[in-house]
JSON list of C-alpha atoms in Angstrom, two decimals:
[
{"chain": "S", "resi": 150, "resn": "ASP", "atom": "CA", "xyz": [77.36, 278.20, 67.00]},
{"chain": "S", "resi": 151, "resn": "THR", "atom": "CA", "xyz": [80.76, 277.01, 65.80]},
{"chain": "S", "resi": 152, "resn": "ALA", "atom": "CA", "xyz": [83.51, 279.33, 67.00]},
{"chain": "S", "resi": 153, "resn": "VAL", "atom": "CA", "xyz": [86.10, 278.45, 64.35]},
{"chain": "S", "resi": 154, "resn": "SER", "atom": "CA", "xyz": [84.82, 276.76, 61.22]},
{"chain": "S", "resi": 155, "resn": "GLN", "atom": "CA", "xyz": [86.63, 275.34, 58.23]},
{"chain": "S", "resi": 156, "resn": "THR", "atom": "CA", "xyz": [85.44, 274.19, 54.83]},
{"chain": "S", "resi": 157, "resn": "PRO", "atom": "CA", "xyz": [85.69, 271.69, 53.40]},
{"chain": "S", "resi": 158, "resn": "LYS", "atom": "CA", "xyz": [86.14, 269.00, 56.05]},
{"chain": "S", "resi": 159, "resn": "TYR", "atom": "CA", "xyz": [87.60, 266.59, 53.49]},
{"chain": "S", "resi": 160, "resn": "LEU", "atom": "CA", "xyz": [89.37, 267.41, 50.25]},
{"chain": "S", "resi": 161, "resn": "VAL", "atom": "CA", "xyz": [90.59, 264.79, 47.81]},
{"chain": "S", "resi": 162, "resn": "THR", "atom": "CA", "xyz": [92.35, 266.02, 44.71]},
{"chain": "S", "resi": 163, "resn": "GLN", "atom": "CA", "xyz": [94.90, 265.14, 42.06]},
{"chain": "S", "resi": 164, "resn": "MET", "atom": "CA", "xyz": [98.54, 266.15, 42.10]},
{"chain": "S", "resi": 165, "resn": "GLY", "atom": "CA", "xyz": [99.13, 269.45, 40.32]},
{"chain": "S", "resi": 166, "resn": "ASN", "atom": "CA", "xyz": [95.72, 270.93, 41.11]},
{"chain": "S", "resi": 167, "resn": "ASP", "atom": "CA", "xyz": [95.11, 274.21, 42.95]},
{"chain": "S", "resi": 168, "resn": "LYS", "atom": "CA", "xyz": [92.80, 274.19, 45.95]},
{"chain": "S", "resi": 169, "resn": "SER", "atom": "CA", "xyz": [91.62, 276.46, 48.76]},
{"chain": "S", "resi": 170, "resn": "ILE", "atom": "CA", "xyz": [90.58, 275.86, 52.33]},
{"chain": "S", "resi": 171, "resn": "LYS", "atom": "CA", "xyz": [88.40, 278.44, 54.04]},
{"chain": "S", "resi": 172, "resn": "CYS", "atom": "CA", "xyz": [88.41, 279.44, 57.70]},
{"chain": "S", "resi": 173, "resn": "GLU", "atom": "CA", "xyz": [86.09, 281.72, 59.60]},
{"chain": "S", "resi": 174, "resn": "GLN", "atom": "CA", "xyz": [85.95, 282.65, 63.27]},
{"chain": "S", "resi": 175, "resn": "ASN", "atom": "CA", "xyz": [83.09, 284.40, 65.04]},
{"chain": "S", "resi": 176, "resn": "LEU", "atom": "CA", "xyz": [84.94, 285.03, 68.30]},
{"chain": "S", "resi": 177, "resn": "GLY", "atom": "CA", "xyz": [86.00, 288.58, 67.48]},
{"chain": "S", "resi": 178, "resn": "HIS", "atom": "CA", "xyz": [89.65, 287.53, 67.66]},
{"chain": "S", "resi": 179, "resn": "ASP", "atom": "CA", "xyz": [92.29, 289.59, 65.92]},
{"chain": "S", "resi": 180, "resn": "THR", "atom": "CA", "xyz": [94.81, 286.84, 65.23]},
{"chain": "S", "resi": 181, "resn": "MET", "atom": "CA", "xyz": [94.38, 283.73, 63.08]},
{"chain": "S", "resi": 182, "resn": "TYR", "atom": "CA", "xyz": [96.68, 280.82, 62.30]},
{"chain": "S", "resi": 183, "resn": "TRP", "atom": "CA", "xyz": [97.14, 277.88, 59.99]},
{"chain": "S", "resi": 184, "resn": "TYR", "atom": "CA", "xyz": [98.71, 274.64, 61.26]},
{"chain": "S", "resi": 185, "resn": "LYS", "atom": "CA", "xyz": [99.59, 271.44, 59.45]},
{"chain": "S", "resi": 186, "resn": "GLN", "atom": "CA", "xyz": [99.33, 268.03, 61.16]},
{"chain": "S", "resi": 187, "resn": "ASP", "atom": "CA", "xyz": [101.12, 265.25, 59.35]},
{"chain": "S", "resi": 188, "resn": "SER", "atom": "CA", "xyz": [100.47, 261.52, 59.40]},
{"chain": "S", "resi": 189, "resn": "LYS", "atom": "CA", "xyz": [102.62, 261.13, 62.53]},
{"chain": "S", "resi": 190, "resn": "LYS", "atom": "CA", "xyz": [100.45, 263.70, 64.32]},
{"chain": "S", "resi": 191, "resn": "PHE", "atom": "CA", "xyz": [103.18, 266.35, 64.38]},
{"chain": "S", "resi": 192, "resn": "LEU", "atom": "CA", "xyz": [101.43, 269.72, 64.46]},
{"chain": "S", "resi": 193, "resn": "LYS", "atom": "CA", "xyz": [103.38, 272.66, 63.06]},
{"chain": "S", "resi": 194, "resn": "ILE", "atom": "CA", "xyz": [102.48, 276.29, 62.58]},
{"chain": "S", "resi": 195, "resn": "MET", "atom": "CA", "xyz": [102.50, 277.58, 59.02]},
{"chain": "S", "resi": 196, "resn": "PHE", "atom": "CA", "xyz": [101.22, 281.16, 59.15]},
{"chain": "S", "resi": 197, "resn": "SER", "atom": "CA", "xyz": [99.77, 283.73, 61.50]},
{"chain": "S", "resi": 198, "resn": "TYR", "atom": "CA", "xyz": [97.82, 286.86, 60.61]},
{"chain": "S", "resi": 199, "resn": "ASN", "atom": "CA", "xyz": [96.94, 289.74, 62.90]},
{"chain": "S", "resi": 200, "resn": "ASN", "atom": "CA", "xyz": [94.36, 292.25, 61.67]},
{"chain": "S", "resi": 201, "resn": "LYS", "atom": "CA", "xyz": [94.90, 291.03, 58.10]},
{"chain": "S", "resi": 202, "resn": "GLU", "atom": "CA", "xyz": [98.66, 291.43, 58.36]},
{"chain": "S", "resi": 203, "resn": "LEU", "atom": "CA", "xyz": [101.06, 288.48, 58.06]},
{"chain": "S", "resi": 204, "resn": "ILE", "atom": "CA", "xyz": [103.16, 288.24, 61.23]},
{"chain": "S", "resi": 205, "resn": "ILE", "atom": "CA", "xyz": [104.40, 284.65, 61.30]},
{"chain": "S", "resi": 206, "resn": "ASN", "atom": "CA", "xyz": [105.54, 282.85, 58.19]},
{"chain": "S", "resi": 207, "resn": "GLU", "atom": "CA", "xyz": [107.34, 279.60, 58.84]},
{"chain": "S", "resi": 208, "resn": "THR", "atom": "CA", "xyz": [109.38, 277.85, 56.19]},
{"chain": "S", "resi": 209, "resn": "VAL", "atom": "CA", "xyz": [106.50, 276.98, 53.94]},
{"chain": "S", "resi": 210, "resn": "PRO", "atom": "CA", "xyz": [106.74, 276.51, 50.15]},
{"chain": "S", "resi": 211, "resn": "ASN", "atom": "CA", "xyz": [105.62, 279.46, 48.01]},
{"chain": "S", "resi": 212, "resn": "ARG", "atom": "CA", "xyz": [102.84, 277.25, 46.71]},
{"chain": "S", "resi": 213, "resn": "PHE", "atom": "CA", "xyz": [101.01, 277.98, 49.97]},
{"chain": "S", "resi": 214, "resn": "SER", "atom": "CA", "xyz": [99.48, 281.41, 50.16]},
{"chain": "S", "resi": 215, "resn": "PRO", "atom": "CA", "xyz": [97.26, 282.60, 52.99]},
{"chain": "S", "resi": 216, "resn": "LYS", "atom": "CA", "xyz": [94.68, 285.26, 52.23]},
{"chain": "S", "resi": 217, "resn": "SER", "atom": "CA", "xyz": [92.86, 287.32, 54.85]},
{"chain": "S", "resi": 218, "resn": "PRO", "atom": "CA", "xyz": [89.98, 289.36, 53.38]},
{"chain": "S", "resi": 219, "resn": "ASP", "atom": "CA", "xyz": [89.01, 290.54, 56.87]},
{"chain": "S", "resi": 220, "resn": "LYS", "atom": "CA", "xyz": [89.76, 289.84, 60.52]},
{"chain": "S", "resi": 221, "resn": "ALA", "atom": "CA", "xyz": [87.26, 287.00, 60.71]},
{"chain": "S", "resi": 222, "resn": "HIS", "atom": "CA", "xyz": [88.59, 285.03, 57.74]},
{"chain": "S", "resi": 223, "resn": "LEU", "atom": "CA", "xyz": [91.90, 283.42, 56.86]},
{"chain": "S", "resi": 224, "resn": "ASN", "atom": "CA", "xyz": [91.86, 281.23, 53.79]},
{"chain": "S", "resi": 225, "resn": "LEU", "atom": "CA", "xyz": [94.65, 278.96, 52.61]},
{"chain": "S", "resi": 226, "resn": "HIS", "atom": "CA", "xyz": [95.31, 278.59, 48.92]},
{"chain": "S", "resi": 227, "resn": "ILE", "atom": "CA", "xyz": [97.61, 275.85, 47.67]},
{"chain": "S", "resi": 228, "resn": "ASN", "atom": "CA", "xyz": [99.00, 275.79, 44.13]},
{"chain": "S", "resi": 229, "resn": "SER", "atom": "CA", "xyz": [100.38, 272.78, 42.27]},
{"chain": "S", "resi": 230, "resn": "LEU", "atom": "CA", "xyz": [99.50, 270.28, 44.97]},
{"chain": "S", "resi": 231, "resn": "GLU", "atom": "CA", "xyz": [102.05, 267.56, 45.74]},
{"chain": "S", "resi": 232, "resn": "LEU", "atom": "CA", "xyz": [101.71, 264.18, 47.41]},
{"chain": "S", "resi": 233, "resn": "GLY", "atom": "CA", "xyz": [103.55, 265.49, 50.47]},
{"chain": "S", "resi": 234, "resn": "ASP", "atom": "CA", "xyz": [100.87, 268.11, 51.02]},
{"chain": "S", "resi": 235, "resn": "SER", "atom": "CA", "xyz": [98.52, 265.39, 52.23]},
{"chain": "S", "resi": 236, "resn": "ALA", "atom": "CA", "xyz": [97.80, 266.20, 55.87]},
{"chain": "S", "resi": 237, "resn": "VAL", "atom": "CA", "xyz": [95.18, 267.66, 58.16]},
{"chain": "S", "resi": 238, "resn": "TYR", "atom": "CA", "xyz": [95.17, 271.46, 58.14]},
{"chain": "S", "resi": 239, "resn": "PHE", "atom": "CA", "xyz": [93.89, 273.31, 61.18]},
{"chain": "S", "resi": 240, "resn": "CYS", "atom": "CA", "xyz": [92.85, 276.91, 61.44]},
{"chain": "S", "resi": 241, "resn": "ALA", "atom": "CA", "xyz": [93.00, 278.62, 64.83]},
{"chain": "S", "resi": 242, "resn": "SER", "atom": "CA", "xyz": [92.35, 282.03, 66.31]},
{"chain": "S", "resi": 243, "resn": "SER", "atom": "CA", "xyz": [93.28, 283.94, 69.42]},
{"chain": "S", "resi": 244, "resn": "SER", "atom": "CA", "xyz": [93.13, 287.38, 70.92]},
{"chain": "S", "resi": 245, "resn": "LEU", "atom": "CA", "xyz": [96.46, 289.20, 70.63]},
{"chain": "S", "resi": 246, "resn": "SER", "atom": "CA", "xyz": [95.74, 291.27, 73.70]},
{"chain": "S", "resi": 247, "resn": "ALA", "atom": "CA", "xyz": [95.23, 288.18, 75.81]},
{"chain": "S", "resi": 248, "resn": "ARG", "atom": "CA", "xyz": [98.10, 286.18, 74.27]},
{"chain": "S", "resi": 249, "resn": "ASP", "atom": "CA", "xyz": [96.33, 283.20, 75.60]},
{"chain": "S", "resi": 250, "resn": "GLU", "atom": "CA", "xyz": [94.80, 280.00, 74.40]},
{"chain": "S", "resi": 251, "resn": "GLN", "atom": "CA", "xyz": [94.11, 279.36, 70.77]},
{"chain": "S", "resi": 252, "resn": "PHE", "atom": "CA", "xyz": [90.77, 278.10, 69.52]},
{"chain": "S", "resi": 253, "resn": "PHE", "atom": "CA", "xyz": [91.05, 275.49, 66.81]},
{"chain": "S", "resi": 254, "resn": "GLY", "atom": "CA", "xyz": [88.77, 274.60, 63.95]},
{"chain": "S", "resi": 255, "resn": "PRO", "atom": "CA", "xyz": [87.78, 270.98, 63.27]},
{"chain": "S", "resi": 256, "resn": "GLY", "atom": "CA", "xyz": [90.42, 270.51, 60.60]},
{"chain": "S", "resi": 257, "resn": "THR", "atom": "CA", "xyz": [90.45, 269.82, 56.86]},
{"chain": "S", "resi": 258, "resn": "ARG", "atom": "CA", "xyz": [91.83, 266.46, 55.79]},
{"chain": "S", "resi": 259, "resn": "LEU", "atom": "CA", "xyz": [93.59, 266.98, 52.45]},
{"chain": "S", "resi": 260, "resn": "THR", "atom": "CA", "xyz": [94.46, 263.92, 50.38]},
{"chain": "S", "resi": 261, "resn": "VAL", "atom": "CA", "xyz": [96.52, 264.38, 47.24]},
{"chain": "S", "resi": 262, "resn": "LEU", "atom": "CA", "xyz": [96.44, 261.44, 44.83]},
{"chain": "W", "resi": 196, "resn": "SER", "atom": "CA", "xyz": [112.79, 270.82, 64.71]},
{"chain": "W", "resi": 197, "resn": "GLN", "atom": "CA", "xyz": [110.01, 270.11, 67.15]},
{"chain": "W", "resi": 198, "resn": "GLN", "atom": "CA", "xyz": [110.24, 272.11, 70.34]},
{"chain": "W", "resi": 199, "resn": "GLY", "atom": "CA", "xyz": [108.54, 269.61, 72.57]},
{"chain": "W", "resi": 200, "resn": "GLU", "atom": "CA", "xyz": [109.11, 265.99, 73.33]},
{"chain": "W", "resi": 201, "resn": "GLU", "atom": "CA", "xyz": [106.35, 264.12, 75.06]},
{"chain": "W", "resi": 202, "resn": "ASP", "atom": "CA", "xyz": [106.64, 261.04, 77.15]},
{"chain": "W", "resi": 203, "resn": "PRO", "atom": "CA", "xyz": [105.21, 258.48, 76.95]},
{"chain": "W", "resi": 204, "resn": "GLN", "atom": "CA", "xyz": [104.06, 258.37, 73.33]},
{"chain": "W", "resi": 205, "resn": "ALA", "atom": "CA", "xyz": [101.22, 256.07, 74.37]},
{"chain": "W", "resi": 206, "resn": "LEU", "atom": "CA", "xyz": [99.66, 255.31, 77.74]},
{"chain": "W", "resi": 207, "resn": "SER", "atom": "CA", "xyz": [96.95, 252.79, 78.56]},
{"chain": "W", "resi": 208, "resn": "ILE", "atom": "CA", "xyz": [95.40, 252.66, 82.04]},
{"chain": "W", "resi": 209, "resn": "GLN", "atom": "CA", "xyz": [92.27, 251.46, 83.81]},
{"chain": "W", "resi": 210, "resn": "GLU", "atom": "CA", "xyz": [89.38, 253.78, 84.47]},
{"chain": "W", "resi": 211, "resn": "GLY", "atom": "CA", "xyz": [89.76, 255.46, 87.83]},
{"chain": "W", "resi": 212, "resn": "GLU", "atom": "CA", "xyz": [93.55, 255.45, 87.78]},
{"chain": "W", "resi": 213, "resn": "ASN", "atom": "CA", "xyz": [95.63, 258.60, 87.42]},
{"chain": "W", "resi": 214, "resn": "ALA", "atom": "CA", "xyz": [97.41, 259.41, 84.16]},
{"chain": "W", "resi": 215, "resn": "THR", "atom": "CA", "xyz": [100.65, 261.38, 84.01]},
{"chain": "W", "resi": 216, "resn": "MET", "atom": "CA", "xyz": [102.13, 262.77, 80.82]},
{"chain": "W", "resi": 217, "resn": "ASN", "atom": "CA", "xyz": [105.41, 264.62, 80.55]},
{"chain": "W", "resi": 218, "resn": "CYS", "atom": "CA", "xyz": [106.69, 267.25, 78.17]},
{"chain": "W", "resi": 219, "resn": "SER", "atom": "CA", "xyz": [110.17, 268.67, 77.67]},
{"chain": "W", "resi": 220, "resn": "TYR", "atom": "CA", "xyz": [111.14, 271.66, 75.58]},
{"chain": "W", "resi": 221, "resn": "LYS", "atom": "CA", "xyz": [114.25, 273.42, 74.40]},
{"chain": "W", "resi": 222, "resn": "THR", "atom": "CA", "xyz": [113.99, 277.21, 74.43]},
{"chain": "W", "resi": 223, "resn": "SER", "atom": "CA", "xyz": [112.68, 279.99, 76.67]},
{"chain": "W", "resi": 224, "resn": "ILE", "atom": "CA", "xyz": [108.92, 280.21, 76.74]},
{"chain": "W", "resi": 225, "resn": "ASN", "atom": "CA", "xyz": [106.17, 282.65, 77.61]},
{"chain": "W", "resi": 226, "resn": "ASN", "atom": "CA", "xyz": [103.79, 279.93, 78.68]},
{"chain": "W", "resi": 227, "resn": "LEU", "atom": "CA", "xyz": [103.07, 276.25, 78.24]},
{"chain": "W", "resi": 228, "resn": "GLN", "atom": "CA", "xyz": [99.68, 274.92, 77.26]},
{"chain": "W", "resi": 229, "resn": "TRP", "atom": "CA", "xyz": [98.06, 271.50, 77.11]},
{"chain": "W", "resi": 230, "resn": "TYR", "atom": "CA", "xyz": [95.54, 270.56, 74.44]},
{"chain": "W", "resi": 231, "resn": "ARG", "atom": "CA", "xyz": [93.41, 267.49, 73.89]},
{"chain": "W", "resi": 232, "resn": "GLN", "atom": "CA", "xyz": [92.56, 266.04, 70.50]},
{"chain": "W", "resi": 233, "resn": "ASN", "atom": "CA", "xyz": [89.87, 263.42, 70.11]},
{"chain": "W", "resi": 234, "resn": "SER", "atom": "CA", "xyz": [90.24, 261.15, 67.10]},
{"chain": "W", "resi": 235, "resn": "GLY", "atom": "CA", "xyz": [89.43, 263.01, 63.90]},
{"chain": "W", "resi": 236, "resn": "ARG", "atom": "CA", "xyz": [88.67, 266.26, 65.69]},
{"chain": "W", "resi": 237, "resn": "GLY", "atom": "CA", "xyz": [90.29, 269.61, 66.34]},
{"chain": "W", "resi": 238, "resn": "LEU", "atom": "CA", "xyz": [92.31, 270.53, 69.40]},
{"chain": "W", "resi": 239, "resn": "VAL", "atom": "CA", "xyz": [90.67, 271.70, 72.58]},
{"chain": "W", "resi": 240, "resn": "HIS", "atom": "CA", "xyz": [92.53, 273.88, 75.05]},
{"chain": "W", "resi": 241, "resn": "LEU", "atom": "CA", "xyz": [92.79, 272.35, 78.52]},
{"chain": "W", "resi": 242, "resn": "ILE", "atom": "CA", "xyz": [95.03, 274.50, 80.66]},
{"chain": "W", "resi": 243, "resn": "LEU", "atom": "CA", "xyz": [97.74, 277.16, 80.43]},
{"chain": "W", "resi": 244, "resn": "ILE", "atom": "CA", "xyz": [100.60, 277.74, 82.84]},
{"chain": "W", "resi": 245, "resn": "ARG", "atom": "CA", "xyz": [102.76, 280.83, 82.60]},
{"chain": "W", "resi": 246, "resn": "SER", "atom": "CA", "xyz": [106.54, 280.78, 82.80]},
{"chain": "W", "resi": 247, "resn": "ASN", "atom": "CA", "xyz": [106.51, 282.32, 86.29]},
{"chain": "W", "resi": 248, "resn": "GLU", "atom": "CA", "xyz": [104.08, 279.72, 87.66]},
{"chain": "W", "resi": 249, "resn": "ARG", "atom": "CA", "xyz": [105.02, 276.32, 89.03]},
{"chain": "W", "resi": 250, "resn": "GLU", "atom": "CA", "xyz": [101.70, 274.53, 89.40]},
{"chain": "W", "resi": 251, "resn": "LYS", "atom": "CA", "xyz": [98.14, 274.97, 88.27]},
{"chain": "W", "resi": 252, "resn": "HIS", "atom": "CA", "xyz": [94.90, 273.07, 88.80]},
{"chain": "W", "resi": 253, "resn": "SER", "atom": "CA", "xyz": [91.71, 272.86, 86.80]},
{"chain": "W", "resi": 254, "resn": "GLY", "atom": "CA", "xyz": [89.15, 270.28, 87.87]},
{"chain": "W", "resi": 255, "resn": "ARG", "atom": "CA", "xyz": [90.80, 266.86, 87.57]},
{"chain": "W", "resi": 256, "resn": "LEU", "atom": "CA", "xyz": [93.82, 268.36, 85.82]},
{"chain": "W", "resi": 257, "resn": "ARG", "atom": "CA", "xyz": [97.07, 269.34, 87.49]},
{"chain": "W", "resi": 258, "resn": "VAL", "atom": "CA", "xyz": [99.92, 270.87, 85.55]},
{"chain": "W", "resi": 259, "resn": "THR", "atom": "CA", "xyz": [103.43, 271.52, 86.79]},
{"chain": "W", "resi": 260, "resn": "LEU", "atom": "CA", "xyz": [106.17, 273.53, 85.15]},
{"chain": "W", "resi": 261, "resn": "ASP", "atom": "CA", "xyz": [109.88, 273.41, 85.91]},
{"chain": "W", "resi": 262, "resn": "THR", "atom": "CA", "xyz": [111.61, 276.06, 83.82]},
{"chain": "W", "resi": 263, "resn": "SER", "atom": "CA", "xyz": [115.06, 275.08, 85.12]},
{"chain": "W", "resi": 264, "resn": "LYS", "atom": "CA", "xyz": [114.57, 271.60, 83.66]},
{"chain": "W", "resi": 265, "resn": "LYS", "atom": "CA", "xyz": [112.46, 272.87, 80.76]},
{"chain": "W", "resi": 266, "resn": "SER", "atom": "CA", "xyz": [109.79, 270.33, 81.52]},
{"chain": "W", "resi": 267, "resn": "SER", "atom": "CA", "xyz": [106.12, 270.10, 82.37]},
{"chain": "W", "resi": 268, "resn": "SER", "atom": "CA", "xyz": [103.75, 267.37, 83.44]},
{"chain": "W", "resi": 269, "resn": "LEU", "atom": "CA", "xyz": [100.01, 266.91, 83.10]},
{"chain": "W", "resi": 270, "resn": "LEU", "atom": "CA", "xyz": [98.22, 264.77, 85.66]},
{"chain": "W", "resi": 271, "resn": "ILE", "atom": "CA", "xyz": [94.66, 263.62, 85.08]},
{"chain": "W", "resi": 272, "resn": "THR", "atom": "CA", "xyz": [93.17, 262.19, 88.25]},
{"chain": "W", "resi": 273, "resn": "ALA", "atom": "CA", "xyz": [90.38, 259.64, 88.49]},
{"chain": "W", "resi": 274, "resn": "SER", "atom": "CA", "xyz": [90.44, 258.98, 84.76]},
{"chain": "W", "resi": 275, "resn": "ARG", "atom": "CA", "xyz": [87.27, 258.29, 82.79]},
{"chain": "W", "resi": 276, "resn": "ALA", "atom": "CA", "xyz": [86.68, 256.53, 79.48]},
{"chain": "W", "resi": 277, "resn": "ALA", "atom": "CA", "xyz": [85.84, 259.93, 77.98]},
{"chain": "W", "resi": 278, "resn": "ASP", "atom": "CA", "xyz": [89.42, 261.07, 78.68]},
{"chain": "W", "resi": 279, "resn": "THR", "atom": "CA", "xyz": [90.64, 258.77, 75.91]},
{"chain": "W", "resi": 280, "resn": "ALA", "atom": "CA", "xyz": [92.33, 261.11, 73.42]},
{"chain": "W", "resi": 281, "resn": "SER", "atom": "CA", "xyz": [95.70, 262.44, 72.34]},
{"chain": "W", "resi": 282, "resn": "TYR", "atom": "CA", "xyz": [97.22, 265.08, 74.58]},
{"chain": "W", "resi": 283, "resn": "PHE", "atom": "CA", "xyz": [99.64, 267.69, 73.29]},
{"chain": "W", "resi": 284, "resn": "CYS", "atom": "CA", "xyz": [101.82, 270.15, 75.10]},
{"chain": "W", "resi": 285, "resn": "ALA", "atom": "CA", "xyz": [102.53, 273.41, 73.32]},
{"chain": "W", "resi": 286, "resn": "THR", "atom": "CA", "xyz": [105.02, 276.05, 74.26]},
{"chain": "W", "resi": 287, "resn": "GLY", "atom": "CA", "xyz": [103.95, 279.64, 73.73]},
{"chain": "W", "resi": 288, "resn": "ILE", "atom": "CA", "xyz": [106.66, 281.81, 72.25]},
{"chain": "W", "resi": 289, "resn": "ILE", "atom": "CA", "xyz": [106.10, 285.46, 71.39]},
{"chain": "W", "resi": 290, "resn": "GLN", "atom": "CA", "xyz": [107.11, 286.33, 67.80]},
{"chain": "W", "resi": 291, "resn": "GLY", "atom": "CA", "xyz": [104.84, 289.24, 67.02]},
{"chain": "W", "resi": 292, "resn": "ALA", "atom": "CA", "xyz": [101.93, 287.00, 67.75]},
{"chain": "W", "resi": 293, "resn": "GLN", "atom": "CA", "xyz": [102.07, 284.06, 70.09]},
{"chain": "W", "resi": 294, "resn": "LYS", "atom": "CA", "xyz": [103.49, 281.09, 68.27]},
{"chain": "W", "resi": 295, "resn": "LEU", "atom": "CA", "xyz": [102.61, 277.66, 69.65]},
{"chain": "W", "resi": 296, "resn": "VAL", "atom": "CA", "xyz": [105.16, 274.92, 69.16]},
{"chain": "W", "resi": 297, "resn": "PHE", "atom": "CA", "xyz": [103.68, 271.50, 69.76]},
{"chain": "W", "resi": 298, "resn": "GLY", "atom": "CA", "xyz": [105.09, 268.26, 71.04]},
{"chain": "W", "resi": 299, "resn": "GLN", "atom": "CA", "xyz": [104.29, 265.03, 69.25]},
{"chain": "W", "resi": 300, "resn": "GLY", "atom": "CA", "xyz": [101.56, 264.11, 71.69]},
{"chain": "W", "resi": 301, "resn": "THR", "atom": "CA", "xyz": [100.69, 261.27, 74.04]},
{"chain": "W", "resi": 302, "resn": "ARG", "atom": "CA", "xyz": [97.96, 258.87, 73.04]},
{"chain": "W", "resi": 303, "resn": "LEU", "atom": "CA", "xyz": [95.97, 258.10, 76.21]},
{"chain": "W", "resi": 304, "resn": "THR", "atom": "CA", "xyz": [93.61, 255.15, 76.35]},
{"chain": "W", "resi": 305, "resn": "ILE", "atom": "CA", "xyz": [91.34, 254.63, 79.35]},
{"chain": "W", "resi": 306, "resn": "ASN", "atom": "CA", "xyz": [90.08, 251.08, 79.63]},
{"chain": "W", "resi": 307, "resn": "PRO", "atom": "CA", "xyz": [86.66, 250.61, 81.26]}
]
């Protein structure tokens, strides 16, 4: 069974559209993250949620809004997509008590045309 | 700005040789982790070394940490073709949750 899953795997859309990426983890972790990996492979944290509460919010445009309906899910909604949003988005999870390794999803490749 | 700088950016060696990758960082850390990313895939955790540790081993992996120089190295011994991947160091910083700050990665190619 996949520990951290993301859907969709690929997302191609037009500039100006609104889209969502879903993430689910079945590890029982209490902390989830979103990362963005650009075309140069730089990987940067965007958000972190612990028990449905936002605890890390890097300098990310307001067009990006994470939503955590429960501990096992952290979805990423993006409004008014721009060309520069094209990247691979990774979801990850970890256990706050362990403060240890993070488990990553397979990634969602977003292409904005 | 990126916390970590990795060196080299790309490394190509023959199967069976050892591969060494280096990572430098800028601020105080809680731990330093190494991840592997195969092409088109997610990241896989390899090894974690805490700020009060100097060396750690896991199978063919050896990690060192020098907090005075703010640097770490990852050694893969007896490399295999399956080790071909990108390797990232990530510094663990506590900000409520643990925040990982990644280097730009080293692309490792093992030639058969």
